[in-house]
């Protein structure tokens, strides 16, 4: 091969690599939409905390995205080296490209494409954990992420998402979980199938509503507990209230007609957690 | 006056009015920045719920902004008429201008410029209410608004903001209060002055930290209680911890190293609320 032919082949090789990289990045950008996340079963996480959490939870990374000029943590370097040795595809990008891909003000130069985890309701054993959340309508992905973070804090198992409600793998939801996205568990099921499941499985399905008869703090919760949290202000629709073993209210004074949904969930799961702690360590 | 002179005078009048309106709208736009809110002592609220809450709380509206083509609620019409009769300046704008001013997807065609309310620490009597929040660092205005909404729900008085921390009159904070912005009370004070105040006033200053010795649920809170909430993950700086009468922790399991600040605040104020309810209505 002549020198000119070698140079030509190299440039063709570089161009093919660059095209492949461009296509990969386009696929990552596309994961911002729910449609693409649903189509591929993938999502994108960014930041050292998130990538390290995924690795800790033995969640295989489909692709690692690295920007060396932004990466300044020795631990991050080691993580990248380990992933290369494990054969994880690594896309190296310049700072401008990484910033473009990023949704934070000060990107840390590391991100990863990760496979979503979903389970069927038949697979879960709700009695093994403190509680499961069940949700139909959550308007803010950030709120959902915060609920998962709080569930993790009390040893809650995860969330049963009814019908086609909010996507926990939305970037804003993922960010608000602070890493709980990798340990919390996810089930998506139709309300009809949930109703059937409920008929054949022993559990305490607790619904919340501002006008419910029972004070949440005066109820003894029994495992397995499923906490069905309704929409802010609107509460739970009748068909779901009818399914609950008990409806409880979180009392409020003044003119307040509702709590933020993540706050209400936090108050409920800490009530369950406190009761469980007192039972395990009686005073 | 000739017909031409009348027409000229009218057009000059219209143009002067239009210039005045333009200037008013520019001043409202400017309230998006903290500097302008600080300079003027004003802020902007939008939506029927917020304007109605302000009126209910007898907070005089500096200016009412109305877009008749977006306003479709009879109650809103009555409110606008009442305010006109009270002499409130009303700026009427077309839909495009209102949408431009608005920060929500479906604006309701009503907004108002309102004067901020601030009190000095000497004016407040903390023992009259369930609790006050004290905050140094809150990174998200939405989180601050949610904390005020929860404080309102338990009958908390308001918030003492230390040093030059976050602005409760930030539009995102105001929106998250769901109206509590008009009933919660606000104090801004330097840490040095807060320290002096603390030395001369009897109150239980409760700080929170993940490594604190006392479980929040095992402590009996005494009025007046001031809840000093630290920054997420970083917690309270040493100089503020030293000022507290007691440091408590909200227990967490698993890998969680912190809770969202608004969630932690919600759990704390509901603990105070529950203790207070039990004391008032002993089982």
Coordinates of C-alpha atoms in Angstrom, one line a residue:
Chain A
X1 CA 0.0 0.0 0.0
X2 CA 1.3 3.4 -0.9
X3 CA 1.7 6.2 1.7
X4 CA -1.2 8.0 0.1
X5 CA -3.5 4.9 0.2
X6 CA -2.6 4.3 3.9
X7 CA -3.5 7.9 4.7
X8 CA -6.7 7.6 2.8
X9 CA -7.7 4.4 4.6
X10 CA -6.9 6.0 8.0
X11 CA -9.0 9.0 7.2
X12 CA -11.8 6.8 6.0
X13 CA -11.4 4.8 9.3
X14 CA -11.5 8.0 11.4
X15 CA -14.5 9.2 9.5
X16 CA -16.4 5.9 10.0
X17 CA -15.5 6.1 13.7
X18 CA -16.6 9.6 13.9
X19 CA -19.9 8.7 12.2
X20 CA -20.4 5.9 14.6
X21 CA -19.7 8.2 17.6
X22 CA -22.2 10.8 16.2
X23 CA -24.9 8.1 15.9
X24 CA -24.2 6.9 19.4
X25 CA -24.5 10.5 20.8
X26 CA -27.7 11.0 18.9
X27 CA -29.2 7.9 20.4
X28 CA -28.2 9.2 23.9
X29 CA -29.8 12.6 23.2
X30 CA -33.0 10.8 22.1
X31 CA -33.3 9.2 25.5
X32 CA -34.6 12.5 26.8
X33 CA -37.9 11.6 25.3
X34 CA -40.2 9.0 27.0
X35 CA -40.9 7.4 23.6
X36 CA -37.2 6.6 23.0
X37 CA -36.7 5.3 26.6
X38 CA -39.8 3.1 26.2
X39 CA -38.7 1.9 22.7
X40 CA -35.1 1.0 23.9
X41 CA -35.6 0.2 27.6
X42 CA -32.6 2.4 28.3
X43 CA -32.0 5.7 30.1
X44 CA -29.1 8.0 30.6
X45 CA -27.6 9.0 34.0
X46 CA -24.9 11.5 34.6
X47 CA -22.4 12.4 37.3
X48 CA -19.9 10.4 39.3
X49 CA -22.4 9.6 42.1
X50 CA -24.9 8.1 39.7
X51 CA -22.4 6.1 37.6
X52 CA -20.7 4.8 40.8
X53 CA -24.0 3.8 42.3
X54 CA -25.0 1.9 39.2
X55 CA -21.6 0.0 39.3
X56 CA -22.1 -0.7 43.0
X57 CA -25.5 -2.2 42.3
X58 CA -23.9 -4.5 39.6
X59 CA -26.0 -2.8 36.9
X60 CA -24.2 -3.3 33.6
X61 CA -23.5 -0.1 31.8
X62 CA -24.5 -0.2 28.1
X63 CA -22.2 2.7 27.2
X64 CA -20.0 5.0 29.3
X65 CA -19.6 8.6 28.2
X66 CA -16.5 10.3 29.3
X67 CA -15.0 13.8 28.9
X68 CA -11.4 13.7 30.1
X69 CA -11.0 17.5 30.4
X70 CA -14.0 17.6 32.8
X71 CA -13.1 14.5 34.8
X72 CA -10.9 15.5 37.7
X73 CA -11.6 12.9 40.4
X74 CA -9.1 10.0 40.8
X75 CA -11.9 7.7 41.7
X76 CA -13.6 8.5 38.4
X77 CA -10.5 7.6 36.4
X78 CA -10.3 4.3 38.2
X79 CA -13.9 3.6 37.4
X80 CA -13.4 4.4 33.7
X81 CA -10.4 2.1 33.6
X82 CA -12.3 -0.8 35.3
X83 CA -15.2 -0.4 32.9
X84 CA -12.8 -0.4 29.9
X85 CA -11.3 -3.7 31.2
X86 CA -14.8 -5.1 31.6
X87 CA -15.4 -4.3 27.9
X88 CA -18.0 -1.6 28.4
X89 CA -18.1 0.6 25.3
X90 CA -16.6 4.0 26.2
X91 CA -17.5 7.1 24.1
X92 CA -14.9 9.9 24.7
X93 CA -16.2 13.4 23.9
X94 CA -14.9 16.9 24.1
X95 CA -16.2 19.3 26.8
X96 CA -18.5 21.1 24.5
X97 CA -20.3 17.9 23.4
X98 CA -20.5 16.7 27.0
X99 CA -22.0 20.0 28.2
X100 CA -24.5 19.8 25.4
X101 CA -25.5 16.3 26.6
X102 CA -25.6 17.3 30.2
X103 CA -28.5 18.7 32.2
X104 CA -26.5 20.1 35.1
X105 CA -24.6 23.4 35.4
X106 CA -21.3 21.9 36.3
X107 CA -21.0 18.5 34.6
X108 CA -18.5 16.1 36.0
X109 CA -17.5 14.5 32.7
X110 CA -19.0 11.1 33.3
X111 CA -22.3 9.6 32.3
X112 CA -23.7 6.2 31.3
X113 CA -26.5 4.6 29.4
X114 CA -28.2 2.1 31.6
X115 CA -30.9 -0.6 31.1
X116 CA -34.2 0.0 32.9
X117 CA -35.3 -2.6 35.4
X118 CA -38.9 -3.6 35.6
X119 CA -40.6 -6.4 37.4
X120 CA -44.0 -8.0 37.2
X121 CA -46.3 -7.7 40.2
X122 CA -46.3 -11.5 40.4
X123 CA -42.6 -11.5 41.0
X124 CA -42.6 -9.2 44.1
X125 CA -43.0 -10.5 47.6
X126 CA -44.4 -7.3 49.3
X127 CA -44.1 -8.7 52.8
X128 CA -40.3 -8.8 52.8
X129 CA -39.9 -5.0 52.9
X130 CA -41.3 -2.2 55.0
X131 CA -43.7 -1.0 52.2
X132 CA -44.3 -0.4 48.6
X133 CA -45.6 2.8 47.1
X134 CA -48.4 2.6 44.6
X135 CA -49.0 5.7 42.4
X136 CA -51.4 6.6 39.7
X137 CA -50.9 10.3 39.0
X138 CA -47.7 12.2 39.8
X139 CA -47.4 15.5 37.9
X140 CA -43.8 16.2 38.6
X141 CA -40.9 13.8 37.7
X142 CA -38.8 15.6 40.4
X143 CA -41.5 14.8 43.0
X144 CA -41.4 11.1 42.0
X145 CA -37.6 11.0 42.3
X146 CA -37.9 12.5 45.8
X147 CA -40.5 9.9 46.8
X148 CA -38.1 7.1 45.7
X149 CA -35.3 8.7 47.6
X150 CA -37.4 8.8 50.8
X151 CA -38.7 5.3 50.2
X152 CA -35.1 4.1 50.0
X153 CA -34.3 6.0 53.3
X154 CA -36.9 3.9 55.3
X155 CA -36.2 0.6 53.6
X156 CA -39.2 0.8 51.3
X157 CA -39.0 -1.6 48.3
X158 CA -40.1 0.5 45.4
X159 CA -43.1 1.6 43.4
X160 CA -46.1 0.1 41.6
X161 CA -47.0 2.5 38.8
X162 CA -50.7 2.2 37.8
X163 CA -51.6 2.4 34.1
X164 CA -49.4 4.6 32.0
X165 CA -48.5 7.1 34.7
X166 CA -45.2 9.0 35.0
X167 CA -41.9 7.5 33.9
X168 CA -39.4 7.0 36.8
X169 CA -36.6 7.0 34.2
X170 CA -37.3 10.6 33.2
X171 CA -34.0 12.5 33.6
X172 CA -35.6 14.9 36.3
X173 CA -37.0 11.9 38.2
X174 CA -33.6 10.0 38.1
X175 CA -31.7 13.1 39.3
X176 CA -34.0 13.6 42.3
X177 CA -33.6 10.0 43.4
X178 CA -30.0 10.8 44.3
X179 CA -29.1 7.2 43.4
X180 CA -32.2 5.4 44.7
X181 CA -33.1 4.7 41.1
X182 CA -30.7 1.7 41.2
X183 CA -32.0 0.1 44.3
X184 CA -35.7 0.8 44.3
X185 CA -37.9 -1.6 42.3
X186 CA -40.4 -0.9 39.6
X187 CA -43.6 -2.5 38.5
X188 CA -46.0 -1.1 35.8
X189 CA -49.5 -2.5 35.8
X190 CA -53.0 -1.6 34.6
X191 CA -55.5 -0.7 37.3
X192 CA -57.6 -3.7 36.2
X193 CA -54.7 -6.1 36.7
X194 CA -53.9 -4.5 40.0
X195 CA -57.4 -5.0 41.2
X196 CA -57.2 -8.7 40.3
X197 CA -53.8 -9.0 42.1
X198 CA -55.2 -7.3 45.2
X199 CA -58.1 -9.9 45.4
X200 CA -55.7 -12.8 45.6
X201 CA -52.8 -11.3 47.7
X202 CA -52.9 -10.5 51.4
X203 CA -51.7 -7.0 52.0
X204 CA -52.8 -3.8 53.7
X205 CA -53.6 -1.3 50.9
X206 CA -53.6 2.1 52.5
X207 CA -55.0 5.1 50.6
X208 CA -54.7 8.7 51.6
X209 CA -57.3 11.5 51.2
X210 CA -57.7 14.8 53.1
X211 CA -61.3 13.8 53.9
X212 CA -60.6 10.2 55.0
X213 CA -62.1 9.0 58.3
X214 CA -58.9 7.8 60.0
X215 CA -56.0 9.9 61.3
X216 CA -52.8 8.4 59.7
X217 CA -51.1 8.7 63.1
X218 CA -53.7 6.7 64.9
X219 CA -53.6 3.6 62.7
X220 CA -51.5 0.5 63.2
X221 CA -49.9 -0.5 59.9
X222 CA -49.4 -4.1 59.2
X223 CA -47.0 -5.7 56.7
X224 CA -47.1 -6.0 53.9
X225 CA -48.2 -2.4 53.4
X226 CA -48.9 -0.8 50.1
X227 CA -49.3 3.0 50.2
X228 CA -51.5 4.2 47.5
X229 CA -51.0 8.0 47.2
X230 CA -53.5 10.1 45.2
X231 CA -53.0 13.2 43.1
X232 CA -52.4 16.4 45.0
X233 CA -55.6 18.2 45.9
X234 CA -57.7 15.8 43.7
X235 CA -56.8 12.8 45.8
X236 CA -57.6 9.2 44.8
X237 CA -60.4 8.4 42.3
X238 CA -63.3 6.5 43.7
X239 CA -62.5 3.2 42.0
X240 CA -59.1 3.2 43.8
X241 CA -60.5 4.3 47.1
X242 CA -62.9 1.4 46.9
X243 CA -59.9 -1.0 46.6
X244 CA -58.2 0.3 49.7
X245 CA -58.4 -1.6 53.0
X246 CA -58.2 1.7 54.9
X247 CA -58.3 5.4 53.9
X248 CA -56.3 7.7 56.1
X249 CA -55.9 11.5 56.3
X250 CA -52.9 13.5 57.2
X251 CA -54.4 16.3 59.4
X252 CA -53.9 19.9 58.4
X253 CA -54.8 23.2 60.0
X254 CA -55.3 26.7 58.7
X255 CA -56.3 27.2 55.1
X256 CA -54.2 24.4 53.7
X257 CA -56.2 22.1 51.5
X258 CA -53.4 19.7 50.5
X259 CA -49.7 18.8 51.0
X260 CA -47.1 18.4 48.3
X261 CA -47.4 14.8 47.2
X262 CA -43.7 14.0 48.0
X263 CA -44.2 15.6 51.5
X264 CA -47.3 13.6 52.2
X265 CA -45.5 10.4 51.1
X266 CA -42.5 11.3 53.3
X267 CA -44.8 11.7 56.3
X268 CA -46.6 8.4 55.6
X269 CA -43.5 6.3 55.1
X270 CA -41.8 7.7 58.2
X271 CA -45.0 6.8 60.2
X272 CA -44.7 3.2 59.0
X273 CA -40.9 3.3 59.7
X274 CA -41.4 4.7 63.2
X275 CA -44.0 2.0 64.0
X276 CA -41.7 -0.7 62.7
X277 CA -38.7 0.6 64.6
X278 CA -40.7 0.7 67.9
X279 CA -41.9 -2.8 67.3
X280 CA -38.4 -4.1 66.7
X281 CA -36.9 -2.2 69.7
X282 CA -39.7 -1.8 72.2
X283 CA -39.0 1.0 74.8
Chain B
X1 CA -60.3 72.7 18.5
X2 CA -60.4 71.4 14.9
X3 CA -61.2 67.7 14.2
X4 CA -57.6 67.1 13.3
X5 CA -56.3 68.7 16.5
X6 CA -58.7 66.5 18.6
X7 CA -57.5 63.4 16.8
X8 CA -53.9 64.5 17.4
X9 CA -54.6 65.1 21.1
X10 CA -56.3 61.7 21.4
X11 CA -53.5 59.9 19.7
X12 CA -51.0 61.7 21.9
X13 CA -53.1 60.7 24.9
X14 CA -53.3 57.0 23.7
X15 CA -49.6 57.0 23.1
X16 CA -48.8 58.4 26.6
X17 CA -51.1 55.8 28.1
X18 CA -49.4 53.1 26.1
X19 CA -46.0 54.3 27.2
X20 CA -47.1 54.3 30.8
X21 CA -48.5 50.8 30.4
X22 CA -45.3 49.6 28.7
X23 CA -43.2 51.0 31.6
X24 CA -45.5 49.3 34.2
X25 CA -45.1 46.0 32.4
X26 CA -41.3 46.4 32.3
X27 CA -41.3 47.0 36.0
X28 CA -43.3 43.7 36.5
X29 CA -40.9 41.7 34.3
X30 CA -38.0 43.1 36.3
X31 CA -39.5 41.6 39.5
X32 CA -38.2 38.2 38.2
X33 CA -34.8 39.3 39.5
X34 CA -33.9 39.2 43.1
X35 CA -32.2 42.7 42.8
X36 CA -35.4 44.3 41.6
X37 CA -37.5 42.6 44.3
X38 CA -35.1 43.7 46.9
X39 CA -34.9 47.3 45.6
X40 CA -38.7 47.7 45.4
X41 CA -39.9 45.4 48.2
X42 CA -42.5 44.1 45.7
X43 CA -43.1 40.7 44.0
X44 CA -45.5 39.4 41.4
X45 CA -48.0 36.6 41.9
X46 CA -50.2 35.0 39.2
X47 CA -53.3 32.9 39.1
X48 CA -56.7 33.2 40.6
X49 CA -55.8 31.2 43.6
X50 CA -52.9 33.4 44.6
X51 CA -54.6 36.8 43.9
X52 CA -57.7 35.6 45.8
X53 CA -55.5 34.4 48.8
X54 CA -53.8 37.8 48.8
X55 CA -57.2 39.6 49.0
X56 CA -58.5 37.2 51.7
X57 CA -55.4 38.1 53.8
X58 CA -56.1 41.8 53.3
X59 CA -52.9 42.3 51.5
X60 CA -53.2 45.4 49.4
X61 CA -52.5 44.8 45.7
X62 CA -50.2 47.4 44.2
X63 CA -51.3 46.6 40.7
X64 CA -53.7 44.1 39.2
X65 CA -52.8 42.6 35.8
X66 CA -55.8 41.3 33.9
X67 CA -56.3 39.7 30.5
X68 CA -60.0 39.5 29.8
X69 CA -59.7 37.0 27.0
X70 CA -58.0 34.5 29.3
X71 CA -60.2 35.2 32.4
X72 CA -63.1 32.8 32.3
X73 CA -64.1 32.5 36.0
X74 CA -67.1 34.5 37.3
X75 CA -65.3 34.8 40.7
X76 CA -62.3 36.3 38.9
X77 CA -64.6 38.9 37.2
X78 CA -66.1 39.9 40.6
X79 CA -62.6 40.1 42.2
X80 CA -61.4 42.5 39.4
X81 CA -64.5 44.7 39.8
X82 CA -64.1 44.9 43.6
X83 CA -60.4 45.8 43.2
X84 CA -61.3 48.5 40.6
X85 CA -63.8 50.0 43.1
X86 CA -61.2 49.9 45.8
X87 CA -59.0 52.0 43.5
X88 CA -56.4 49.3 42.8
X89 CA -54.6 50.3 39.5
X90 CA -55.6 47.7 36.9
X91 CA -53.4 47.0 33.8
X92 CA -55.4 45.3 31.1
X93 CA -53.2 43.4 28.6
X94 CA -53.8 41.2 25.5
X95 CA -53.3 37.5 25.8
X96 CA -49.9 37.5 24.1
X97 CA -48.5 40.0 26.7
X98 CA -50.0 38.1 29.6
X99 CA -48.6 34.8 28.4
X100 CA -45.2 36.5 28.1
X101 CA -45.4 37.7 31.7
X102 CA -46.6 34.4 32.9
X103 CA -44.5 31.4 34.1
X104 CA -47.2 28.8 33.8
X105 CA -48.4 26.8 30.8
X106 CA -52.1 27.7 31.0
X107 CA -52.3 31.3 32.5
X108 CA -55.6 32.2 34.0
X109 CA -55.4 35.9 33.0
X110 CA -55.0 37.4 36.4
X111 CA -51.9 38.5 38.3
X112 CA -50.9 41.1 40.9
X113 CA -47.9 43.0 42.2
X114 CA -47.9 42.7 45.9
X115 CA -45.7 44.2 48.7
X116 CA -43.4 41.9 50.5
X117 CA -43.9 41.4 54.3
X118 CA -40.9 41.3 56.6
X119 CA -40.8 41.4 60.3
X120 CA -37.9 41.9 62.7
X121 CA -37.0 39.1 65.1
X122 CA -37.8 41.4 68.0
X123 CA -41.4 41.6 66.8
X124 CA -42.2 37.9 66.8
X125 CA -43.4 36.0 69.8
X126 CA -42.3 32.5 68.9
X127 CA -44.3 30.8 71.7
X128 CA -47.7 31.7 70.3
X129 CA -47.3 29.2 67.4
X130 CA -46.4 25.5 67.0
X131 CA -43.0 26.4 65.6
X132 CA -40.8 28.6 63.4
X133 CA -38.4 27.3 60.8
X134 CA -34.9 28.8 60.7
X135 CA -32.9 28.3 57.5
X136 CA -29.4 29.2 56.3
X137 CA -28.9 27.5 53.0
X138 CA -31.7 26.3 50.7
X139 CA -30.6 25.6 47.2
X140 CA -34.0 25.3 45.5
X141 CA -36.7 28.0 45.7
X142 CA -39.3 25.4 45.0
X143 CA -38.1 23.5 48.0
X144 CA -38.4 26.6 50.2
X145 CA -42.0 27.2 48.9
X146 CA -42.9 23.5 49.7
X147 CA -41.5 24.0 53.2
X148 CA -43.7 27.0 53.8
X149 CA -46.7 25.1 52.5
X150 CA -46.0 22.3 55.0
X151 CA -45.4 24.8 57.8
X152 CA -48.7 26.4 57.2
X153 CA -50.4 22.9 57.2
X154 CA -49.3 22.3 60.8
X155 CA -49.9 25.8 62.1
X156 CA -46.2 26.8 61.9
X157 CA -45.6 30.6 62.0
X158 CA -43.0 31.2 59.3
X159 CA -39.4 31.3 58.7
X160 CA -36.3 33.0 60.0
X161 CA -33.8 33.4 57.1
X162 CA -30.2 33.6 58.3
X163 CA -27.8 36.0 56.5
X164 CA -28.5 36.6 52.8
X165 CA -30.0 33.2 52.1
X166 CA -32.6 32.4 49.5
X167 CA -35.5 34.8 48.7
X168 CA -39.0 33.5 49.6
X169 CA -40.4 35.9 47.1
X170 CA -38.7 34.2 44.2
X171 CA -41.4 33.3 41.7
X172 CA -40.7 29.5 42.0
X173 CA -40.8 29.7 45.8
X174 CA -44.0 31.7 45.7
X175 CA -45.7 29.2 43.3
X176 CA -44.7 26.2 45.5
X177 CA -46.2 27.7 48.6
X178 CA -49.7 27.3 47.0
X179 CA -50.8 30.5 48.9
X180 CA -48.9 30.0 52.2
X181 CA -46.7 33.0 51.1
X182 CA -49.5 35.3 52.4
X183 CA -50.0 33.7 55.8
X184 CA -46.5 32.6 56.7
X185 CA -44.3 35.2 58.3
X186 CA -40.7 36.2 57.3
X187 CA -37.7 37.4 59.2
X188 CA -34.3 38.1 57.7
X189 CA -31.4 38.4 60.2
X190 CA -27.6 38.0 60.3
X191 CA -26.2 34.9 62.1
X192 CA -24.5 37.3 64.6
X193 CA -27.8 39.0 65.5
X194 CA -29.6 35.6 65.7
X195 CA -26.9 34.4 68.1
X196 CA -27.5 37.5 70.3
X197 CA -31.3 37.1 70.1
X198 CA -31.0 33.4 71.1
X199 CA -29.0 34.3 74.3
X200 CA -31.8 36.5 75.5
X201 CA -34.9 34.6 74.5
X202 CA -36.2 31.3 75.9
X203 CA -36.8 28.8 73.1
X204 CA -35.9 25.3 72.1
X205 CA -33.6 25.6 69.1
X206 CA -33.6 22.2 67.4
X207 CA -30.9 21.4 64.8
X208 CA -30.9 18.4 62.5
X209 CA -27.9 16.4 61.3
X210 CA -27.6 12.8 60.0
X211 CA -25.0 12.1 62.7
X212 CA -26.7 13.8 65.6
X213 CA -27.0 11.8 68.9
X214 CA -30.8 12.0 69.4
X215 CA -33.4 10.3 67.3
X216 CA -35.9 13.0 66.3
X217 CA -38.8 10.7 67.2
X218 CA -37.6 10.1 70.8
X219 CA -37.4 13.8 71.8
X220 CA -40.1 15.8 73.5
X221 CA -40.3 19.2 71.9
X222 CA -41.2 22.2 74.0
X223 CA -42.7 25.4 72.8
X224 CA -41.5 27.7 71.6
X225 CA -39.6 25.5 69.1
X226 CA -37.3 26.8 66.4
X227 CA -36.4 24.2 63.8
X228 CA -33.0 25.0 62.3
X229 CA -32.6 22.9 59.1
X230 CA -29.2 22.5 57.6
X231 CA -28.2 22.1 54.0
X232 CA -28.9 18.8 52.3
X233 CA -25.9 16.3 52.8
X234 CA -23.6 19.1 54.2
X235 CA -25.9 19.7 57.2
X236 CA -25.5 22.6 59.6
X237 CA -22.2 24.4 60.0
X238 CA -20.5 24.0 63.4
X239 CA -21.2 27.6 64.5
X240 CA -24.9 27.0 64.1
X241 CA -24.8 23.5 65.7
X242 CA -23.1 25.0 68.7
X243 CA -26.1 27.4 69.1
X244 CA -28.7 24.6 69.2
X245 CA -30.2 23.3 72.4
X246 CA -30.4 19.9 70.9
X247 CA -29.3 18.2 67.7
X248 CA -31.5 15.4 66.3
X249 CA -31.2 13.0 63.5
X250 CA -33.9 11.5 61.2
X251 CA -32.8 7.8 61.0
X252 CA -32.2 6.4 57.6
X253 CA -31.4 2.8 56.4
X254 CA -29.8 1.5 53.3
X255 CA -27.3 3.6 51.4
X256 CA -29.2 6.9 51.8
X257 CA -27.0 9.6 53.2
X258 CA -29.6 12.4 53.3
X259 CA -33.2 13.3 52.7
X260 CA -34.5 16.1 50.5
X261 CA -34.6 19.2 52.7
X262 CA -38.3 19.8 52.2
X263 CA -39.0 16.2 53.1
X264 CA -36.8 16.3 56.2
X265 CA -38.6 19.5 57.3
X266 CA -42.0 17.9 56.6
X267 CA -41.1 14.9 58.8
X268 CA -39.8 17.2 61.6
X269 CA -42.8 19.6 61.7
X270 CA -45.3 16.7 61.6
X271 CA -43.5 15.1 64.6
X272 CA -44.0 18.4 66.5
X273 CA -47.6 18.6 65.3
X274 CA -48.3 15.1 66.4
X275 CA -46.8 15.6 69.8
X276 CA -48.8 18.8 70.2
X277 CA -52.1 17.1 69.1
X278 CA -51.5 14.3 71.5
X279 CA -50.9 16.7 74.4
X280 CA -54.0 18.7 73.5
X281 CA -56.2 15.5 73.1
X282 CA -54.7 12.9 75.4
X283 CA -55.7 9.4 74.5

